[in-house]
PDB file of C-alpha atoms in Angstrom:
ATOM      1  CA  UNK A   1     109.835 -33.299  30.830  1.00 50.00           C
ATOM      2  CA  UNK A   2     108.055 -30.475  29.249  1.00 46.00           C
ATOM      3  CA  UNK A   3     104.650 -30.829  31.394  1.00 49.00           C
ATOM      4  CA  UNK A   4     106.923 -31.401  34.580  1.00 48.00           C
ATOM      5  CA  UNK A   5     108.404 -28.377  34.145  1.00 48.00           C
ATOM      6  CA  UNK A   6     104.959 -26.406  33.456  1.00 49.00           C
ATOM      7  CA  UNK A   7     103.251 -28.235  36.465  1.00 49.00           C
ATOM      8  CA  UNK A   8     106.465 -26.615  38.488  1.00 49.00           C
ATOM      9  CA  UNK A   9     106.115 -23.266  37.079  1.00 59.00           C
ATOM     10  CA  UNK A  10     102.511 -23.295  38.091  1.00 63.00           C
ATOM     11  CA  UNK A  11     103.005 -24.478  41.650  1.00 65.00           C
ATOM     12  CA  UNK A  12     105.494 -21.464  42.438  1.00 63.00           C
ATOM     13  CA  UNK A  13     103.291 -19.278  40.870  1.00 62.00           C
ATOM     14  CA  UNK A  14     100.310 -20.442  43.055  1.00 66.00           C
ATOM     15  CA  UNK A  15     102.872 -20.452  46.058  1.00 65.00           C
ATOM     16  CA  UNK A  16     104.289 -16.957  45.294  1.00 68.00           C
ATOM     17  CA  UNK A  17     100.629 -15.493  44.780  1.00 67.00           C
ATOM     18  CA  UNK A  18      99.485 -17.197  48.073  1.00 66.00           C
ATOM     19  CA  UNK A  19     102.724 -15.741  50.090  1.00 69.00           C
ATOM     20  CA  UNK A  20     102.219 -11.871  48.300  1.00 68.00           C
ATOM     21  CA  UNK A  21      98.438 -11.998  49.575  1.00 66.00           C
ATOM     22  CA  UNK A  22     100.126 -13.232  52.986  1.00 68.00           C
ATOM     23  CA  UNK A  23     102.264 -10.344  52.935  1.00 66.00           C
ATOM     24  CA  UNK A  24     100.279  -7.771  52.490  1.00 64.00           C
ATOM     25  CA  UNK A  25      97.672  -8.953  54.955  1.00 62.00           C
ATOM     26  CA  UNK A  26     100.497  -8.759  57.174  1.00 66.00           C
ATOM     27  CA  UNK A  27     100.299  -4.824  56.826  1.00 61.00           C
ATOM     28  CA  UNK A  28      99.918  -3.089  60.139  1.00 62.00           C
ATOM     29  CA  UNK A  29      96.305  -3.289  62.496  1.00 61.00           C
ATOM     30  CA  UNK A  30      95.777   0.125  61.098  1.00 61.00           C
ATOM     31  CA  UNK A  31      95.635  -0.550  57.330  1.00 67.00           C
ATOM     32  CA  UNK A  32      92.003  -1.042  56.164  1.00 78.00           C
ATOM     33  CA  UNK A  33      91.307  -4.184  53.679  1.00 77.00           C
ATOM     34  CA  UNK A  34      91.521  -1.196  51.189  1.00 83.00           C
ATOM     35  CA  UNK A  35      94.699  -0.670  51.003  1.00 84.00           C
ATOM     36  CA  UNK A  36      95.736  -3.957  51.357  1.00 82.00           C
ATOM     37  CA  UNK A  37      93.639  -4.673  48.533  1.00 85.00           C
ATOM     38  CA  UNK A  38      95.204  -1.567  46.706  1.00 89.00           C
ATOM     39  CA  UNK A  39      98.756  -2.805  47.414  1.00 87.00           C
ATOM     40  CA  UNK A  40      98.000  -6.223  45.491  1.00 87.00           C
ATOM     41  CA  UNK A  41      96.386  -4.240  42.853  1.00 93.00           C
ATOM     42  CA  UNK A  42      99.286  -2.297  42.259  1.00 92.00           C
ATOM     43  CA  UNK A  43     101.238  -5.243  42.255  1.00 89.00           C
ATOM     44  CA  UNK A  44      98.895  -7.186  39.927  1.00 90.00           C
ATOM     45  CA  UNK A  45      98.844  -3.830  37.512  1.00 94.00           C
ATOM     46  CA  UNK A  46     103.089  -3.408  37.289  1.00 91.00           C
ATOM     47  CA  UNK A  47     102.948  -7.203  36.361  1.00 88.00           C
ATOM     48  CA  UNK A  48     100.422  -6.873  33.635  1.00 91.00           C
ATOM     49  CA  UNK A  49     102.352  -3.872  32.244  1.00 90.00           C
ATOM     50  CA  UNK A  50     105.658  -5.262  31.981  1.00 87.00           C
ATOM     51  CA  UNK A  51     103.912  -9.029  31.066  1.00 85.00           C
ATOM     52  CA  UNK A  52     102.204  -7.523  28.089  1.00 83.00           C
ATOM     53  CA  UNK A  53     104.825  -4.685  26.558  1.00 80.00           C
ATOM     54  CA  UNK A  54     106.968  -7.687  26.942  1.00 78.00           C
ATOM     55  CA  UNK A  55     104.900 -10.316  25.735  1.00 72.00           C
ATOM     56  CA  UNK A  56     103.244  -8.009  22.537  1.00 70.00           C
ATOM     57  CA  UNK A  57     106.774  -7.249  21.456  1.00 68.00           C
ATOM     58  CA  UNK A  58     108.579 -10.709  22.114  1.00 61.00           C
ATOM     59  CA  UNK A  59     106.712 -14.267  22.563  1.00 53.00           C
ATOM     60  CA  UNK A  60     110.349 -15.893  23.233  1.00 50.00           C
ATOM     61  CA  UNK A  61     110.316 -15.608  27.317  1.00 44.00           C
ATOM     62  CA  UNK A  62     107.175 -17.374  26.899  1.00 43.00           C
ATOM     63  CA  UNK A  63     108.507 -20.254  24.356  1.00 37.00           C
ATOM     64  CA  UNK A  64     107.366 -22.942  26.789  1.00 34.00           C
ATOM     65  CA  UNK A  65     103.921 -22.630  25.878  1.00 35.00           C
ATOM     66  CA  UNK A  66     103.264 -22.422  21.746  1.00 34.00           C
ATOM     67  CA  UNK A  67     100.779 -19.004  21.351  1.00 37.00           C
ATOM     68  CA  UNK A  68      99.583 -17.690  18.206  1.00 39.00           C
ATOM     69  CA  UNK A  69      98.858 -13.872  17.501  1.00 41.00           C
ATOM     70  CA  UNK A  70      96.600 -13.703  15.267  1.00 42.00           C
ATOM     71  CA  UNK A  71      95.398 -10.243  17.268  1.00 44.00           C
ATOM     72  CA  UNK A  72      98.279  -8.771  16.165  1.00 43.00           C
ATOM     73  CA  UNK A  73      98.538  -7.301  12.825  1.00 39.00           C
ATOM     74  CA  UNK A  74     101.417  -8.589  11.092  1.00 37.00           C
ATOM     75  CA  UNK A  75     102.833  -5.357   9.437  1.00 36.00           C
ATOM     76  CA  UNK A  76     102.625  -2.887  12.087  1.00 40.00           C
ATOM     77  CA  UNK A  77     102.900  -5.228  15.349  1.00 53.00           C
ATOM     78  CA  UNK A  78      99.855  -3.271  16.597  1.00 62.00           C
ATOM     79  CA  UNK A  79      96.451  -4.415  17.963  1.00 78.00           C
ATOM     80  CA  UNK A  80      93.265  -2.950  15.390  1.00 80.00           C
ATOM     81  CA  UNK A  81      90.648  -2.598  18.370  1.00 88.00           C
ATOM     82  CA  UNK A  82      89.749  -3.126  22.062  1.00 91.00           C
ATOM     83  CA  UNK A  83      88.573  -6.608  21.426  1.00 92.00           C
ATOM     84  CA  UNK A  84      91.241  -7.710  19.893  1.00 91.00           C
ATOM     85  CA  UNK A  85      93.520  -6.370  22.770  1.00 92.00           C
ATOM     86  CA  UNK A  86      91.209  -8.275  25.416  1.00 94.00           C
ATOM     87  CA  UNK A  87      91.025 -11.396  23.525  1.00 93.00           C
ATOM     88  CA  UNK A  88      94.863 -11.114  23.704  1.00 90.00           C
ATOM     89  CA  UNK A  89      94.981 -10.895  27.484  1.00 93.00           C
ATOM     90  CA  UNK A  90      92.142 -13.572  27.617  1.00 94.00           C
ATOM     91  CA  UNK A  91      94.336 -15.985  25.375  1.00 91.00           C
ATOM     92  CA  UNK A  92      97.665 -15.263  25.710  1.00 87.00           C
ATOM     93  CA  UNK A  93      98.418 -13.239  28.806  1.00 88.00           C
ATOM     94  CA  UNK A  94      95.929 -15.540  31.030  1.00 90.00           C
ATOM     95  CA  UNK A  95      97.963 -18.426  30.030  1.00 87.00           C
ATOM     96  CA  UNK A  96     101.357 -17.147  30.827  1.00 83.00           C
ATOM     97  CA  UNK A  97     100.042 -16.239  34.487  1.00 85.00           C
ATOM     98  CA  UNK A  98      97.438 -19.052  34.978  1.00 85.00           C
ATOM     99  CA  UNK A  99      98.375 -22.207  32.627  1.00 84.00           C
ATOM    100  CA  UNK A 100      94.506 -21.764  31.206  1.00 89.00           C
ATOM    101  CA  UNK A 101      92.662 -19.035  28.855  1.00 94.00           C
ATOM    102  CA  UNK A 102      89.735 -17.566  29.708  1.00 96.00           C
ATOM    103  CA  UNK A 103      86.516 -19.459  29.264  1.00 96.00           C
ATOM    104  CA  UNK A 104      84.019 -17.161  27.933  1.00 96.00           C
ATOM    105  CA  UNK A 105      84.765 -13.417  26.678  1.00 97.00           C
ATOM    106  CA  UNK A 106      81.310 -11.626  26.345  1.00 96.00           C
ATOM    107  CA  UNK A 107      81.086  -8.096  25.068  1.00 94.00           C
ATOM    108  CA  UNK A 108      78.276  -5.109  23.857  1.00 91.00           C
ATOM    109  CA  UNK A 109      81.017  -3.971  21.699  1.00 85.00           C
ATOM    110  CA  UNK A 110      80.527  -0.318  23.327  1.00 87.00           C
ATOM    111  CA  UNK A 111      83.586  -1.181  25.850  1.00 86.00           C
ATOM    112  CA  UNK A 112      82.420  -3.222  28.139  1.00 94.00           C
ATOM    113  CA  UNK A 113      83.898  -6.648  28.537  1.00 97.00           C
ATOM    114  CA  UNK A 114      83.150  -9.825  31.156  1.00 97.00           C
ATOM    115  CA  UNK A 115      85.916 -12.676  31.517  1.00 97.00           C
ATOM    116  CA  UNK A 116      84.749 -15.718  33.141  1.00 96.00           C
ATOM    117  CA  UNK A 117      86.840 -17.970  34.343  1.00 95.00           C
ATOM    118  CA  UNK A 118      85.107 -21.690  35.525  1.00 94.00           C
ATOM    119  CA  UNK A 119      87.964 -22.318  37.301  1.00 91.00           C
ATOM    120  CA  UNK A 120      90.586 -19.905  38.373  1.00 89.00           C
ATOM    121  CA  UNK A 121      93.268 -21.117  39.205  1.00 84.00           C
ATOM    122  CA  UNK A 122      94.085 -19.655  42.726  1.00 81.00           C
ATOM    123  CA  UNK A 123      90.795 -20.974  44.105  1.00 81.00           C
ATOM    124  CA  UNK A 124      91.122 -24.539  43.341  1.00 76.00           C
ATOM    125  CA  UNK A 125      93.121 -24.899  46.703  1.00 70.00           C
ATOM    126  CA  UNK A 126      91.005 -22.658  48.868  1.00 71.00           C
ATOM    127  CA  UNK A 127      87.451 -23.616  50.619  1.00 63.00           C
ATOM    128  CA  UNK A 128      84.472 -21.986  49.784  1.00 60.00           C
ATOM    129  CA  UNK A 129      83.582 -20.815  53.397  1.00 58.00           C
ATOM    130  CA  UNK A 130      83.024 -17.572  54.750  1.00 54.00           C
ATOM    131  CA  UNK A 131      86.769 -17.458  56.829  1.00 56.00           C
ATOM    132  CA  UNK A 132      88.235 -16.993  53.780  1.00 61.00           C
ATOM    133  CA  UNK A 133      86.504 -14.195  52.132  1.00 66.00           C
ATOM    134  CA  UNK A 134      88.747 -12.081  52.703  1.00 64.00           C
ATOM    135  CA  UNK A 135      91.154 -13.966  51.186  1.00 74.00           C
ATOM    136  CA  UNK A 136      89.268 -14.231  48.110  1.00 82.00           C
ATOM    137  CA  UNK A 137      89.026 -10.729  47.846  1.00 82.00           C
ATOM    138  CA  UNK A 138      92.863  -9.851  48.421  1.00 82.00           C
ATOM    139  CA  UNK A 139      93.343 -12.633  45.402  1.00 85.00           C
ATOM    140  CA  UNK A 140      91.198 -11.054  42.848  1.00 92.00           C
ATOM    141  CA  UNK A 141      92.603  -7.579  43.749  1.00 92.00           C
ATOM    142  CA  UNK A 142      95.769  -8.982  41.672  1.00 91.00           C
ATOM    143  CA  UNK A 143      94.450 -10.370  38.178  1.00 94.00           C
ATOM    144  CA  UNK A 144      92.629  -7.376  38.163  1.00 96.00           C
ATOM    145  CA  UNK A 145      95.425  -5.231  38.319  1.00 95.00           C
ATOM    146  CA  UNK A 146      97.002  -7.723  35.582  1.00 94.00           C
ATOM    147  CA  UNK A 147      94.539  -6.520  33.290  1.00 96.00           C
ATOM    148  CA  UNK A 148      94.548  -2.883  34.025  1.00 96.00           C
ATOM    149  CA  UNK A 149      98.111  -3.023  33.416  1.00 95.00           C
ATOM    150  CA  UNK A 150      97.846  -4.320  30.238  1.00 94.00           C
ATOM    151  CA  UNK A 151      95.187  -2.568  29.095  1.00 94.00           C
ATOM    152  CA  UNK A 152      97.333   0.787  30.185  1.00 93.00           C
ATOM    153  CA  UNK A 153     100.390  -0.479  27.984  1.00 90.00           C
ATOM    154  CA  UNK A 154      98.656   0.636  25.109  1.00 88.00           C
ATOM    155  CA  UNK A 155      96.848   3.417  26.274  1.00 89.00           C
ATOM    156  CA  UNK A 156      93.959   2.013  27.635  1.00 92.00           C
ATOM    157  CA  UNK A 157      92.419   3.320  30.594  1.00 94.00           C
ATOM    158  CA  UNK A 158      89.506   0.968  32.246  1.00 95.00           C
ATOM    159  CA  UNK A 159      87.563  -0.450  35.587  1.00 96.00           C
ATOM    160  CA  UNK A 160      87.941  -4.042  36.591  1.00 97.00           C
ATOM    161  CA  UNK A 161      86.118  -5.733  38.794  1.00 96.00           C
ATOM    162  CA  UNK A 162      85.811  -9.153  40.113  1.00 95.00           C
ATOM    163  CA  UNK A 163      82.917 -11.249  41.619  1.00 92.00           C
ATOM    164  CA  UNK A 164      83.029 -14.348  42.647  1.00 90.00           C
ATOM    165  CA  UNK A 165      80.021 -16.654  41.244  1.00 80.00           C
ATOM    166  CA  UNK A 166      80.863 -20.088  43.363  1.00 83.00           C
ATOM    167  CA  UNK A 167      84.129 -20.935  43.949  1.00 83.00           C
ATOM    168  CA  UNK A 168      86.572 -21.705  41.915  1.00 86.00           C
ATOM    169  CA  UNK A 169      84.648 -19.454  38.845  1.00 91.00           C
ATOM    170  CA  UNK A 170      85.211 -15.601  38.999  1.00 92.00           C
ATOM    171  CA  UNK A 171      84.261 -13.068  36.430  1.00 96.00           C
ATOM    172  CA  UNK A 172      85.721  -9.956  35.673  1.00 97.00           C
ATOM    173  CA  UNK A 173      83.771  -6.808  34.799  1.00 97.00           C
ATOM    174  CA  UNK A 174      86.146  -4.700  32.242  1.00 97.00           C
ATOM    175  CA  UNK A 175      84.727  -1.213  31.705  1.00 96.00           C
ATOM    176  CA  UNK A 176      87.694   0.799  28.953  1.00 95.00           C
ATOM    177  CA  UNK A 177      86.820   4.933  29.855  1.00 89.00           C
ATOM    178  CA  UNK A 178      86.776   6.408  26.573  1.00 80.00           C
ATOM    179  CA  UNK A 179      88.501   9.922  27.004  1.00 64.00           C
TER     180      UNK A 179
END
């Protein structure tokens, strides 16, 4: 009952995603792919900020899944660096959103951070032809925001970017501004 019940929460997730890049492509002739990609970014950055003030604070509306936060430190409920915060979002936060971690967290511990994911999620159902690179695009727009928006819940302010590498893998390019 359990992995029924996951396997639904992923499909309307996959649905929902598909139908908010479907919206906002639906923008008027006169919006440029920027600002459609801006609008899912936005979107993708208010989730990530509510997802991980939430999540940090309280595991329980995430009970389905069994996490462990070992980034956390116990006595002040506080993360000790940046990597710790990403390996957070690549753990914890990318399994709430996309039923999988991360698959390989590289860093030059000077912050600067790559995520690769073999196989993201919201590619699995989409070909790998040209038609649908803007598609592609409009998808990434929103994880990307998911991570800005966590890394801005505890002050962080960074660049993400995405590239594709061969569908269904994607990496993201995490680069925290020091101020």
């Amino acid at each position: 009952k359990m992995a029924q019940q996951i396997m639904v929460a992923a499909s309307f997730h996959d649905l929902l995603l598909a139908e908010a890049v479907e919206v906002a492509r639906r923008a008027p002739q006169t919006e440029s792919e920027e600002i459609v990609y801006s609008r899912m970014e936005q979107t993708g950055f208010r989730v990530g900020l509510g997802l991980f003030e939430r999540y940090a604070n309280d595991p329980s509306p995430f009970s389905f899944i069994i996490y462990t936060f070992s980034s956390i430190s116990r006595t002040t409920g506080r993360f000790h660096n940046q990597l710790e915060i990403i390996k957070f979002i690549c753990k914890d936060v990318w399994t709430a959103v996309y039923q999988k971690s991360i698959d390989n967290l590289r860093t030059n511990h000077k912050g600067v951070f790559v995520l690769q994911d073999n196989t993201f999620r919201p590619f699995l159902n989409i070909s790998a032809t040209a038609q649908y690179s803007d598609q592609v695009n409009t998808l990434l727009a929103f994880p990307c925001g998911v991570i800005r928006g966590c890394l801005a819940s505890v002050g962080l302010t960074a660049d993400v970017r995405a590239e594709v590498q061969g569908m269904p893998a994607c990496r993201f390019n995490i680069d925290i501004r020091t101020s």
